[in-house]
Coordinates of C-alpha atoms and ligand atoms in Angstrom, one line a residue:
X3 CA -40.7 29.0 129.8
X4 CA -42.4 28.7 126.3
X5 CA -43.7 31.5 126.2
X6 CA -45.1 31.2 122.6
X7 CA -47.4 28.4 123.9
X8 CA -50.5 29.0 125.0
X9 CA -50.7 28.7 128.7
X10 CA -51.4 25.2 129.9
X11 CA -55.0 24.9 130.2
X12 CA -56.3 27.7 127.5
X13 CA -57.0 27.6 123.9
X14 CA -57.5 29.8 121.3
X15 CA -60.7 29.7 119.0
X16 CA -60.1 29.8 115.9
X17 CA -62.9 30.9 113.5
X18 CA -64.4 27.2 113.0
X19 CA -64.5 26.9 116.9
X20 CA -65.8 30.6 117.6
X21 CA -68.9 29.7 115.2
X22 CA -69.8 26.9 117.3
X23 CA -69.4 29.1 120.2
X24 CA -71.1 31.9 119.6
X25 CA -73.6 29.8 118.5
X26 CA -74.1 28.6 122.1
X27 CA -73.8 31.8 123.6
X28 CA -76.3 33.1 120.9
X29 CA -78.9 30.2 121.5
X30 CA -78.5 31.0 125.2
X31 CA -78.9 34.3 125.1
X32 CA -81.8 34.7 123.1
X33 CA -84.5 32.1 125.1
X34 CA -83.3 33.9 128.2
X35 CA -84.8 36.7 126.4
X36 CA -87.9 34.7 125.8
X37 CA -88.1 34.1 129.2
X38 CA -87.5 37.8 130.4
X39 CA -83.9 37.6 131.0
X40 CA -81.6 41.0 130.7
X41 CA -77.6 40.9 130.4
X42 CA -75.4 41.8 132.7
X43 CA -71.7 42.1 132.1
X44 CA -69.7 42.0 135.3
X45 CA -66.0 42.5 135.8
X46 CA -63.7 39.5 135.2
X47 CA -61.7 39.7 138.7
X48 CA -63.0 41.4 141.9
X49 CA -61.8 41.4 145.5
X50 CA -60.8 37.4 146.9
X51 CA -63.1 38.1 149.3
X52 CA -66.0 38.0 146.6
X53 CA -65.5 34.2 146.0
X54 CA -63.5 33.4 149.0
X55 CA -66.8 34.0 151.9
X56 CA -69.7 32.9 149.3
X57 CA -68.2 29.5 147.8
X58 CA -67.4 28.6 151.0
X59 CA -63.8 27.9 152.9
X60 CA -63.6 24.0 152.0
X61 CA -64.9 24.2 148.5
X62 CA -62.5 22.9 145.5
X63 CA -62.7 26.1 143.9
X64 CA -61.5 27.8 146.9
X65 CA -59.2 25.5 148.4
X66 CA -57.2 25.1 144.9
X67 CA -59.0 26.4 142.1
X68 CA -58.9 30.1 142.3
X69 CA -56.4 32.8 140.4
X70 CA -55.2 34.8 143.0
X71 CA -53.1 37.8 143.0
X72 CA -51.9 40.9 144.2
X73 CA -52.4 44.1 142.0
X74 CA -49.7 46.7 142.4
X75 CA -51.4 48.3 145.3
X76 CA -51.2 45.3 147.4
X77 CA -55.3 44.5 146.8
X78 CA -56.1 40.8 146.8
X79 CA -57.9 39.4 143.6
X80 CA -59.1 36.9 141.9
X81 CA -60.0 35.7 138.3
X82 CA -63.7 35.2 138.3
X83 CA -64.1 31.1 138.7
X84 CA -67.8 31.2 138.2
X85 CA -70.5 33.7 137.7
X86 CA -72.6 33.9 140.4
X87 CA -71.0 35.3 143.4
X88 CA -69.7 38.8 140.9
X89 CA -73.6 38.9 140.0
X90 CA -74.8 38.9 143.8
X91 CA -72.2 41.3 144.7
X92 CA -73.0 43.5 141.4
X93 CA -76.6 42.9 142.9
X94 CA -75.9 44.4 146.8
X95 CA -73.5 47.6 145.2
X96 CA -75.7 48.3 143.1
X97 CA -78.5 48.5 145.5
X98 CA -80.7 46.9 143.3
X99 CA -83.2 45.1 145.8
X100 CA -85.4 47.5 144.4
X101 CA -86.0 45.9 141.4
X102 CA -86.8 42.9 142.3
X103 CA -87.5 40.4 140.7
X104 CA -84.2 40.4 138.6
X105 CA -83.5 38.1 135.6
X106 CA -80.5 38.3 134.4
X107 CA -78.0 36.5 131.7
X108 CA -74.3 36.2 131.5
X109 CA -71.9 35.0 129.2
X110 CA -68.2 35.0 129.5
X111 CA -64.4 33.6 130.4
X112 CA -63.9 31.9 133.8
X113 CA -60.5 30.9 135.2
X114 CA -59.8 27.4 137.6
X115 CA -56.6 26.0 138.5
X116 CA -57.4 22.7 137.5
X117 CA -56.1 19.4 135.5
X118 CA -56.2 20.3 132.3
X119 CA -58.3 17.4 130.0
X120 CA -60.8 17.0 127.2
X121 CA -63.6 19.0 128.4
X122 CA -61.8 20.5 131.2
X123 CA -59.7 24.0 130.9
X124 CA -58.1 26.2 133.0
X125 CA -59.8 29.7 131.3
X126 CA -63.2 28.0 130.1
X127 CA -66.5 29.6 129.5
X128 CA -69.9 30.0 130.7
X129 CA -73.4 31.2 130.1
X130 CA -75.4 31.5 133.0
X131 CA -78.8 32.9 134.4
X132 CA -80.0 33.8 137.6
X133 CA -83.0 34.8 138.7
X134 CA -83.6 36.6 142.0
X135 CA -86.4 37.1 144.8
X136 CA -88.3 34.7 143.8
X137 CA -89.3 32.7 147.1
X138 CA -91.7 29.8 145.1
X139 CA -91.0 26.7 143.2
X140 CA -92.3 28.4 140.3
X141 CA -88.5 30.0 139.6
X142 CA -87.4 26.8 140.1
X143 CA -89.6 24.9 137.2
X144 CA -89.3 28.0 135.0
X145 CA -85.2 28.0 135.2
X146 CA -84.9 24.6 134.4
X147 CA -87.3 25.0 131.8
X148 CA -85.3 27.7 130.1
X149 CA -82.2 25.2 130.3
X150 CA -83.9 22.7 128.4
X151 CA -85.3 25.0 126.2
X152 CA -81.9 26.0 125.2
X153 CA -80.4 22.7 125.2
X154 CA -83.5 21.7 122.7
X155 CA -82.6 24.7 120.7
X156 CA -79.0 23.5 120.1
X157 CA -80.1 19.9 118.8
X158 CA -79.1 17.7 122.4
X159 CA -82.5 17.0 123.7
X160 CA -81.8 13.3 123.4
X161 CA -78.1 13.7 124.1
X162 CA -78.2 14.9 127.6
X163 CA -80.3 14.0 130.8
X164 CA -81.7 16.1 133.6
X165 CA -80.5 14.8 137.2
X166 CA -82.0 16.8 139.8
X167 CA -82.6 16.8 143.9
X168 CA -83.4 18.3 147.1
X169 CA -81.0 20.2 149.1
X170 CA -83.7 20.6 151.4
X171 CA -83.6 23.5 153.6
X172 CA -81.2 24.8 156.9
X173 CA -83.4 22.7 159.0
X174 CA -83.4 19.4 156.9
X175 CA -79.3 19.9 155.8
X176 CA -78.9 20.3 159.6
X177 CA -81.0 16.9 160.0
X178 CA -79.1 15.2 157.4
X179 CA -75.3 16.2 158.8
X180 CA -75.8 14.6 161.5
X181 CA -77.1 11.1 160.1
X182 CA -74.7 11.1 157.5
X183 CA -71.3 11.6 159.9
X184 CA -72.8 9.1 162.3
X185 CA -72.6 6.7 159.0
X186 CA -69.5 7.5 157.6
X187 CA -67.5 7.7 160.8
X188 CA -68.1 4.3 161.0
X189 CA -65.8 3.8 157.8
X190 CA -63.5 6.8 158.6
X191 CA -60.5 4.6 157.9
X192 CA -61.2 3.5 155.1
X193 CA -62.7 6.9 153.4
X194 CA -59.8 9.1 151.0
X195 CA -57.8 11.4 152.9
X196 CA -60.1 14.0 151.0
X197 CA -63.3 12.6 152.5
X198 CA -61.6 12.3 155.7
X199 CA -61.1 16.0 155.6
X200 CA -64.4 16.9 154.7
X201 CA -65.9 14.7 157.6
X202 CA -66.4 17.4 159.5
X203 CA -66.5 20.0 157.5
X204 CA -68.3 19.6 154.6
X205 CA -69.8 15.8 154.8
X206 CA -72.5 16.5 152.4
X207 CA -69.6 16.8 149.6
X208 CA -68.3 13.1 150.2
X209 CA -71.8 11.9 148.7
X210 CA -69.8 13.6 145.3
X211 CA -66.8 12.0 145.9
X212 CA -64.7 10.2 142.7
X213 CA -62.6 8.1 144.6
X214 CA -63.6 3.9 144.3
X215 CA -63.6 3.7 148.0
X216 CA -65.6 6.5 148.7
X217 CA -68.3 5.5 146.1
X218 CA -68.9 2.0 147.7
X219 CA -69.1 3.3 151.5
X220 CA -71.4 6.2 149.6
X221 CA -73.5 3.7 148.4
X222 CA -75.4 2.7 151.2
X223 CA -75.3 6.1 152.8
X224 CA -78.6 7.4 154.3
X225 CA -80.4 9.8 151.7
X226 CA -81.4 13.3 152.1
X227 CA -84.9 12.4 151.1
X228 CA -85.4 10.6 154.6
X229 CA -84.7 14.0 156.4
X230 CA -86.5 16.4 154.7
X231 CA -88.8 18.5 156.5
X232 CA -92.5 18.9 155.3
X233 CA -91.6 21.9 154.3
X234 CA -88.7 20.9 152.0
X235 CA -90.8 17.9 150.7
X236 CA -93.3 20.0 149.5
X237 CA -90.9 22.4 148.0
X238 CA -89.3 19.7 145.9
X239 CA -92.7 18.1 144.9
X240 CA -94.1 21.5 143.7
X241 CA -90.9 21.5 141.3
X242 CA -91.0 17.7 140.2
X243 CA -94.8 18.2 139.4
X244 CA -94.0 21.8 137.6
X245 CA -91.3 20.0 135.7
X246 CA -94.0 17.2 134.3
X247 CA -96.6 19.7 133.5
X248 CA -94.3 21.3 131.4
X249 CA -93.1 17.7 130.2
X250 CA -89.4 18.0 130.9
X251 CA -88.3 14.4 131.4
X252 CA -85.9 14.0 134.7
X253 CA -84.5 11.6 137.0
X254 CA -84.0 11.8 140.8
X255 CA -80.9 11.6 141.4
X256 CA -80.2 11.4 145.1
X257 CA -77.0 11.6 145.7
X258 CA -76.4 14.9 143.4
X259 CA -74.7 17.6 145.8
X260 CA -73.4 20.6 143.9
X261 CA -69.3 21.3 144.8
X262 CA -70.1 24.9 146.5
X263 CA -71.4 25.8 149.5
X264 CA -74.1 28.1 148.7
X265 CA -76.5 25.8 147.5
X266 CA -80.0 24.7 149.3
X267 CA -83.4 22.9 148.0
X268 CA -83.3 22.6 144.5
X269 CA -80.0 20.9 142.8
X270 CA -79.6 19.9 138.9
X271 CA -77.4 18.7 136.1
X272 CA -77.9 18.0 132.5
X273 CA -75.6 15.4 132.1
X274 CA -74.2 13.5 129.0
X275 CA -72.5 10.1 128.6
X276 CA -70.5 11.7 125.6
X277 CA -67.9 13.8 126.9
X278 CA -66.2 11.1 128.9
X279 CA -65.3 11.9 132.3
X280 CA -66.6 15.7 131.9
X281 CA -69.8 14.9 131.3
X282 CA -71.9 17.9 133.0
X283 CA -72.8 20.2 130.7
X284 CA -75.3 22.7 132.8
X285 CA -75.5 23.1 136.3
X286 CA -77.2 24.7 138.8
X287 CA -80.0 25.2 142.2
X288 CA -80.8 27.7 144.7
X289 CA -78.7 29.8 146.7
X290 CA -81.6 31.6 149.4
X291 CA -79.0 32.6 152.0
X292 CA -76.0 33.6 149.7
X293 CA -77.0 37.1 149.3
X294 CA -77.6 37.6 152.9
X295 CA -74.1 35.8 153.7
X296 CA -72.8 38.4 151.7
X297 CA -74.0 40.7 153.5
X298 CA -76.7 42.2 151.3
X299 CA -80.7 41.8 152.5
X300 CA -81.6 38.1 152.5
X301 CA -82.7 37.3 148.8
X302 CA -83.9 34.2 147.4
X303 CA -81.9 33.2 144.3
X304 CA -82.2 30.4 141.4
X305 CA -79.6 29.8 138.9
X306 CA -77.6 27.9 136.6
X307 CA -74.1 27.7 134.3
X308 CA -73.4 25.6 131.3
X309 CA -70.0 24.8 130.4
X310 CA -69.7 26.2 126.6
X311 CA -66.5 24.1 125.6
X312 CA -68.3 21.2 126.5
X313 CA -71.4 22.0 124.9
X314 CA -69.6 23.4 121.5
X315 CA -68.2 19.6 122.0
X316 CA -72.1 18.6 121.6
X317 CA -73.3 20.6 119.3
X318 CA -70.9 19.9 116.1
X319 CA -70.3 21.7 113.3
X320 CA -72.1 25.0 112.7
X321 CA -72.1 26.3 109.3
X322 CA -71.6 29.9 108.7
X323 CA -75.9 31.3 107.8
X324 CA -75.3 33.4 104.8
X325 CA -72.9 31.9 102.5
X326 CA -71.1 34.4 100.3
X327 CA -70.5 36.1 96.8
X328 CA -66.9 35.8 95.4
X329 CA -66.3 38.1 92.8
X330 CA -63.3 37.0 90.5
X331 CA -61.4 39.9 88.9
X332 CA -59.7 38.6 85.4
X333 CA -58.9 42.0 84.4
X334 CA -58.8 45.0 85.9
X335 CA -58.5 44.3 90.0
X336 CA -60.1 47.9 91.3
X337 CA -63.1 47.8 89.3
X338 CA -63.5 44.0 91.4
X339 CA -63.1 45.6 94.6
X340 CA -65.6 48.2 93.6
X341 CA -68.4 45.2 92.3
X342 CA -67.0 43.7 95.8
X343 CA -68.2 46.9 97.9
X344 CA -71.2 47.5 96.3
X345 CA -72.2 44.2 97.0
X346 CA -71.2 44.7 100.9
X347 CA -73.1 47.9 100.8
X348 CA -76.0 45.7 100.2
X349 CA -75.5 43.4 102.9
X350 CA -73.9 40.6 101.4
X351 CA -70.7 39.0 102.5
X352 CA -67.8 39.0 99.7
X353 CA -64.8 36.8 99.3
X354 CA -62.4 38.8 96.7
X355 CA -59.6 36.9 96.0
X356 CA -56.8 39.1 95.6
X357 CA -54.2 37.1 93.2
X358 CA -54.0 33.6 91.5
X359 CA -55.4 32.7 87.8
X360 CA -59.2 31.2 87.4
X361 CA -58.9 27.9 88.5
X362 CA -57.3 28.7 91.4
X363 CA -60.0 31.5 92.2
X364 CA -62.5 28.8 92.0
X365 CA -60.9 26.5 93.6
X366 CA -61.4 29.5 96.1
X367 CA -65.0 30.3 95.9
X368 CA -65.7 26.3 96.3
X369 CA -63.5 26.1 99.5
X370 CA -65.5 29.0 101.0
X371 CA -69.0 27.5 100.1
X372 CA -70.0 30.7 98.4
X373 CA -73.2 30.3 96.6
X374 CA -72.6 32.4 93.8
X375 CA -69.5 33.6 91.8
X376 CA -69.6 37.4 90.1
X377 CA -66.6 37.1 87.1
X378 CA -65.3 39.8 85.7
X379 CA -63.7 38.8 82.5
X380 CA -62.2 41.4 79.6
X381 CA -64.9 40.6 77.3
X382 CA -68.1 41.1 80.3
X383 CA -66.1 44.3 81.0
X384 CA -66.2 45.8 77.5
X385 CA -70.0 45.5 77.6
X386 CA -70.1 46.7 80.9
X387 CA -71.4 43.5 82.2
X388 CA -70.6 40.5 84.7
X389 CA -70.7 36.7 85.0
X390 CA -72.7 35.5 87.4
X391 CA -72.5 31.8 88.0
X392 CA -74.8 29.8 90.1
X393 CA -72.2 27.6 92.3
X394 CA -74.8 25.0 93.0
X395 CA -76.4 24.6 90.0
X396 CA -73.2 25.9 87.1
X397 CA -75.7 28.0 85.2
X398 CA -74.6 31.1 84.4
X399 CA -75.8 34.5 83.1
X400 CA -74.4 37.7 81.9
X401 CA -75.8 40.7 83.9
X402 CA -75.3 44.4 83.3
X403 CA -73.2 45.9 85.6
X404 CA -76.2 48.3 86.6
X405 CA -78.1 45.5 87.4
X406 CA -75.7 43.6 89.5
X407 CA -77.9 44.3 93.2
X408 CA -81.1 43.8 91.3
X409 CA -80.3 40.7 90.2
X410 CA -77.9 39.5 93.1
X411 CA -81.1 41.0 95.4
X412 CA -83.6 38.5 93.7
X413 CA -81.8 35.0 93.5
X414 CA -80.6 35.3 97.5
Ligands
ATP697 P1 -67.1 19.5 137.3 O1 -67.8 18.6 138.1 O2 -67.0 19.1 135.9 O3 -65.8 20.0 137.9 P2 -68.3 21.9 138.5 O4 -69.3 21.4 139.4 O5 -67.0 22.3 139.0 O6 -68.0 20.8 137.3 P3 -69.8 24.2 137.9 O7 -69.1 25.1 138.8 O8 -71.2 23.8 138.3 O9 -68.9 23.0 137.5 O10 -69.9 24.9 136.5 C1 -70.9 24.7 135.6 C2 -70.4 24.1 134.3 O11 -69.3 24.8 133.8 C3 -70.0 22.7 134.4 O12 -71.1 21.9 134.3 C4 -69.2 22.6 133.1 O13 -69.9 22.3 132.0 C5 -68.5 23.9 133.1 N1 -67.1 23.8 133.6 C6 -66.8 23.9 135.0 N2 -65.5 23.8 135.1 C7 -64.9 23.7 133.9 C8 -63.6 23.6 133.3 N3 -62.6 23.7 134.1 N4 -63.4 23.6 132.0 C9 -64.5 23.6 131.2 N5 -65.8 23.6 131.6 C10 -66.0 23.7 132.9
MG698 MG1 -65.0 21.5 139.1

């Protein structure tokens, strides 16, 4: 064991990295708000059970993903590996049926046992929204809009692409089983051991399937779309038209499952071509019977995640908003710390430099991007006044140490 290495799979964010994420954590955040969303903080483990019954049995994330352990009393948990099942079950103990309908936002780590690559970690993070009892299409057109919305916000409009489809409903999925194994038993041989597994348990997920062979036999498949029932149909054409009203550009894209089991009518992905392989950066549907499996009172849900590695990836640099003051002691160092705090007190952020001769304090204040330097040389001092030197421009004046907010206040 290494133990000074950061476990396989994790990373630490140093502050360049944690800029860019809070960034999209803060972006997130505040359109939810726009669109009526509250945050909810939930715990990051809770009983297997929580994740185990609502993903579904055969799911990746169940079958190999999860972080299980035993706690010293013998309990069973597991490292949250996505957000929505902890918010359901924070929704049934909490007994907040009530209040429907609930918005609400999360942000936070989640853990998966997975490959480690570019764009793919085993303690990642999410934001995510859900948005409960809502039975119409309407929640539908109005989540998705609030993922564009955000992904506008953050600059990658043109860099990503909405994929969405029908899940259709018990009656339609049930429909849809069945024409789909009668195709692909046909090719059973020749499907992945994976696919092979999931033949009869979970065919719908072969349609997602990486493997070469797979895709080809997938090809041809029957669609979803030719075993809808009305009632699906005109679910999904209620979003589609919602989603050009409010001109959100889209594909159909119909062979878009989502990995867990919860899912039904409405699926979507905002998808980029510039992450390589890990190229979904938002993903989400409907979950209507995933309270009620839980065992809480049937509640229709909508919802999405975004990956915020992946979209930190996107996004670029993000420079820090305010840029700061560096005050540059020549003389006495205290009386620099005090210009340094009374500038704080004020609201603005200081670099002090706390050794090294002028150039070097420069030197500094350039590597910092600060936008203005406050000197205090012997001379200044003796008149009771400062330097202060305009970084962008190299004009300087001297101002009267009594005047140093005043002036400061004015020119940022
Ligand atoms: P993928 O197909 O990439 O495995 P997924 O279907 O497992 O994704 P979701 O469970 O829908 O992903 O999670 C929503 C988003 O969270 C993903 O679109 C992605 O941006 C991000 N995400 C999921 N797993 C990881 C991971 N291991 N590392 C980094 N980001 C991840
Ligand atoms: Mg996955």
């Amino acid at each position: 064991m290494s133990s000074l290495q950061p476990v396989r799979g994790t990373h630490d964010l140093l502050p360049d990295d944690a800029r860019r994420h809070r960034k999209v954590e803060e972006t997130a955040f505040a359109c939810a708000r726009r669109y009526g969303f509250g945050e909810i903080v939930t715990p990051i483990f809770e009983f297997t059970d929580v994740f185990a019954r609502t993903l579904g049995e055969t799911s990746d994330v169940v079958t190999k993903e999860m972080y299980t352990f035993a706690d010293r009393s013998g309990e069973s948990l597991t490292l949250r590996p996505e957000g929505t099942a902890g918010v359901a079950r924070a929704f049934i103990s909490g007994g907040l049926a009530q209040s429907l309908p609930l918005k609400l936002f999360y942000r936070g780590p989640m853990f998966r046992h997975e490959r480690p690559q570019k764009g793919r970690l085993r303690q990642f993070h999410q934001v995510g929204v859900e948005l409960l009892g809502v039975e119409s299409p309407l929640a539908d057109v109005e989540v998705i809009a609030l993922a564009w919305r955000v992904l506008s916000e953050l600059g990658l409009a043109s860099k990503v692409r909405l994929e969405i489809n029908t899940l259709g409903d018990a009656e339609s999925r049930e429909a849809y089983r069945n024409t789909l194994v009668a195709y692909l038993s046909q090719f059973r041989d020749a499907l992945s051991e994976d696919s092979r597994n999931r033949l009869d348990r979970n065919p719908l997920r072969i349609l997602d399937s990486k493997d070469e062979g797979d895709r080809r036999i997938v090809e041809n498949a029957p669609l979803m779309s030719d075993s809808l029932s009305p009632a699906a149909r005109e679910f999904f054409t209620q979003v589609t038209d919602g989603l050009h009203a409010l001109g959100i550009p889209f594909i159909l894209n119909p062979k878009l499952v989502r990995g867990l089991d919860y899912y039904c009518h409405t699926a979507f992905e905002f998808t980029t071509t510039e992450l390589g392989a890990q190229g979904t950066v938002l993903a989400g549907g409907r979950y209507d019977e995933l309270i009620a499996t839980m065992g809480g009172p049937r509640t229709p849900g909508i919802g999405w995640a975004a990956g915020v590695e992946r979209l930190s990836m996107l996004v670029g640099e993000v420079a820090d908003e305010a840029r700061p003051v560096s005050v540059i002691p020549m003389g006495d160092a205290m009386a620099a710390m005090v210009v340094a705090e009374r500038l704080r007190r004020i609201g603005r952020s200081v670099e002090m430099g706390f050794s090294g001769n002028m150039k070097k304090r420069m030197a500094r204040a350039n590597k910092v991007n600060a936008r203005f330097a406050v000197i205090l040389g012997e001379e200044e001092a003796a008149r009771n006044a400062v330097t202060i030197r305009d970084l962008d421009t190299s004009t300087q004046d001297e101002v009267p140490l009594a005047q140093l907010e005043e002036y400061l206040g004015r020119l940022l």
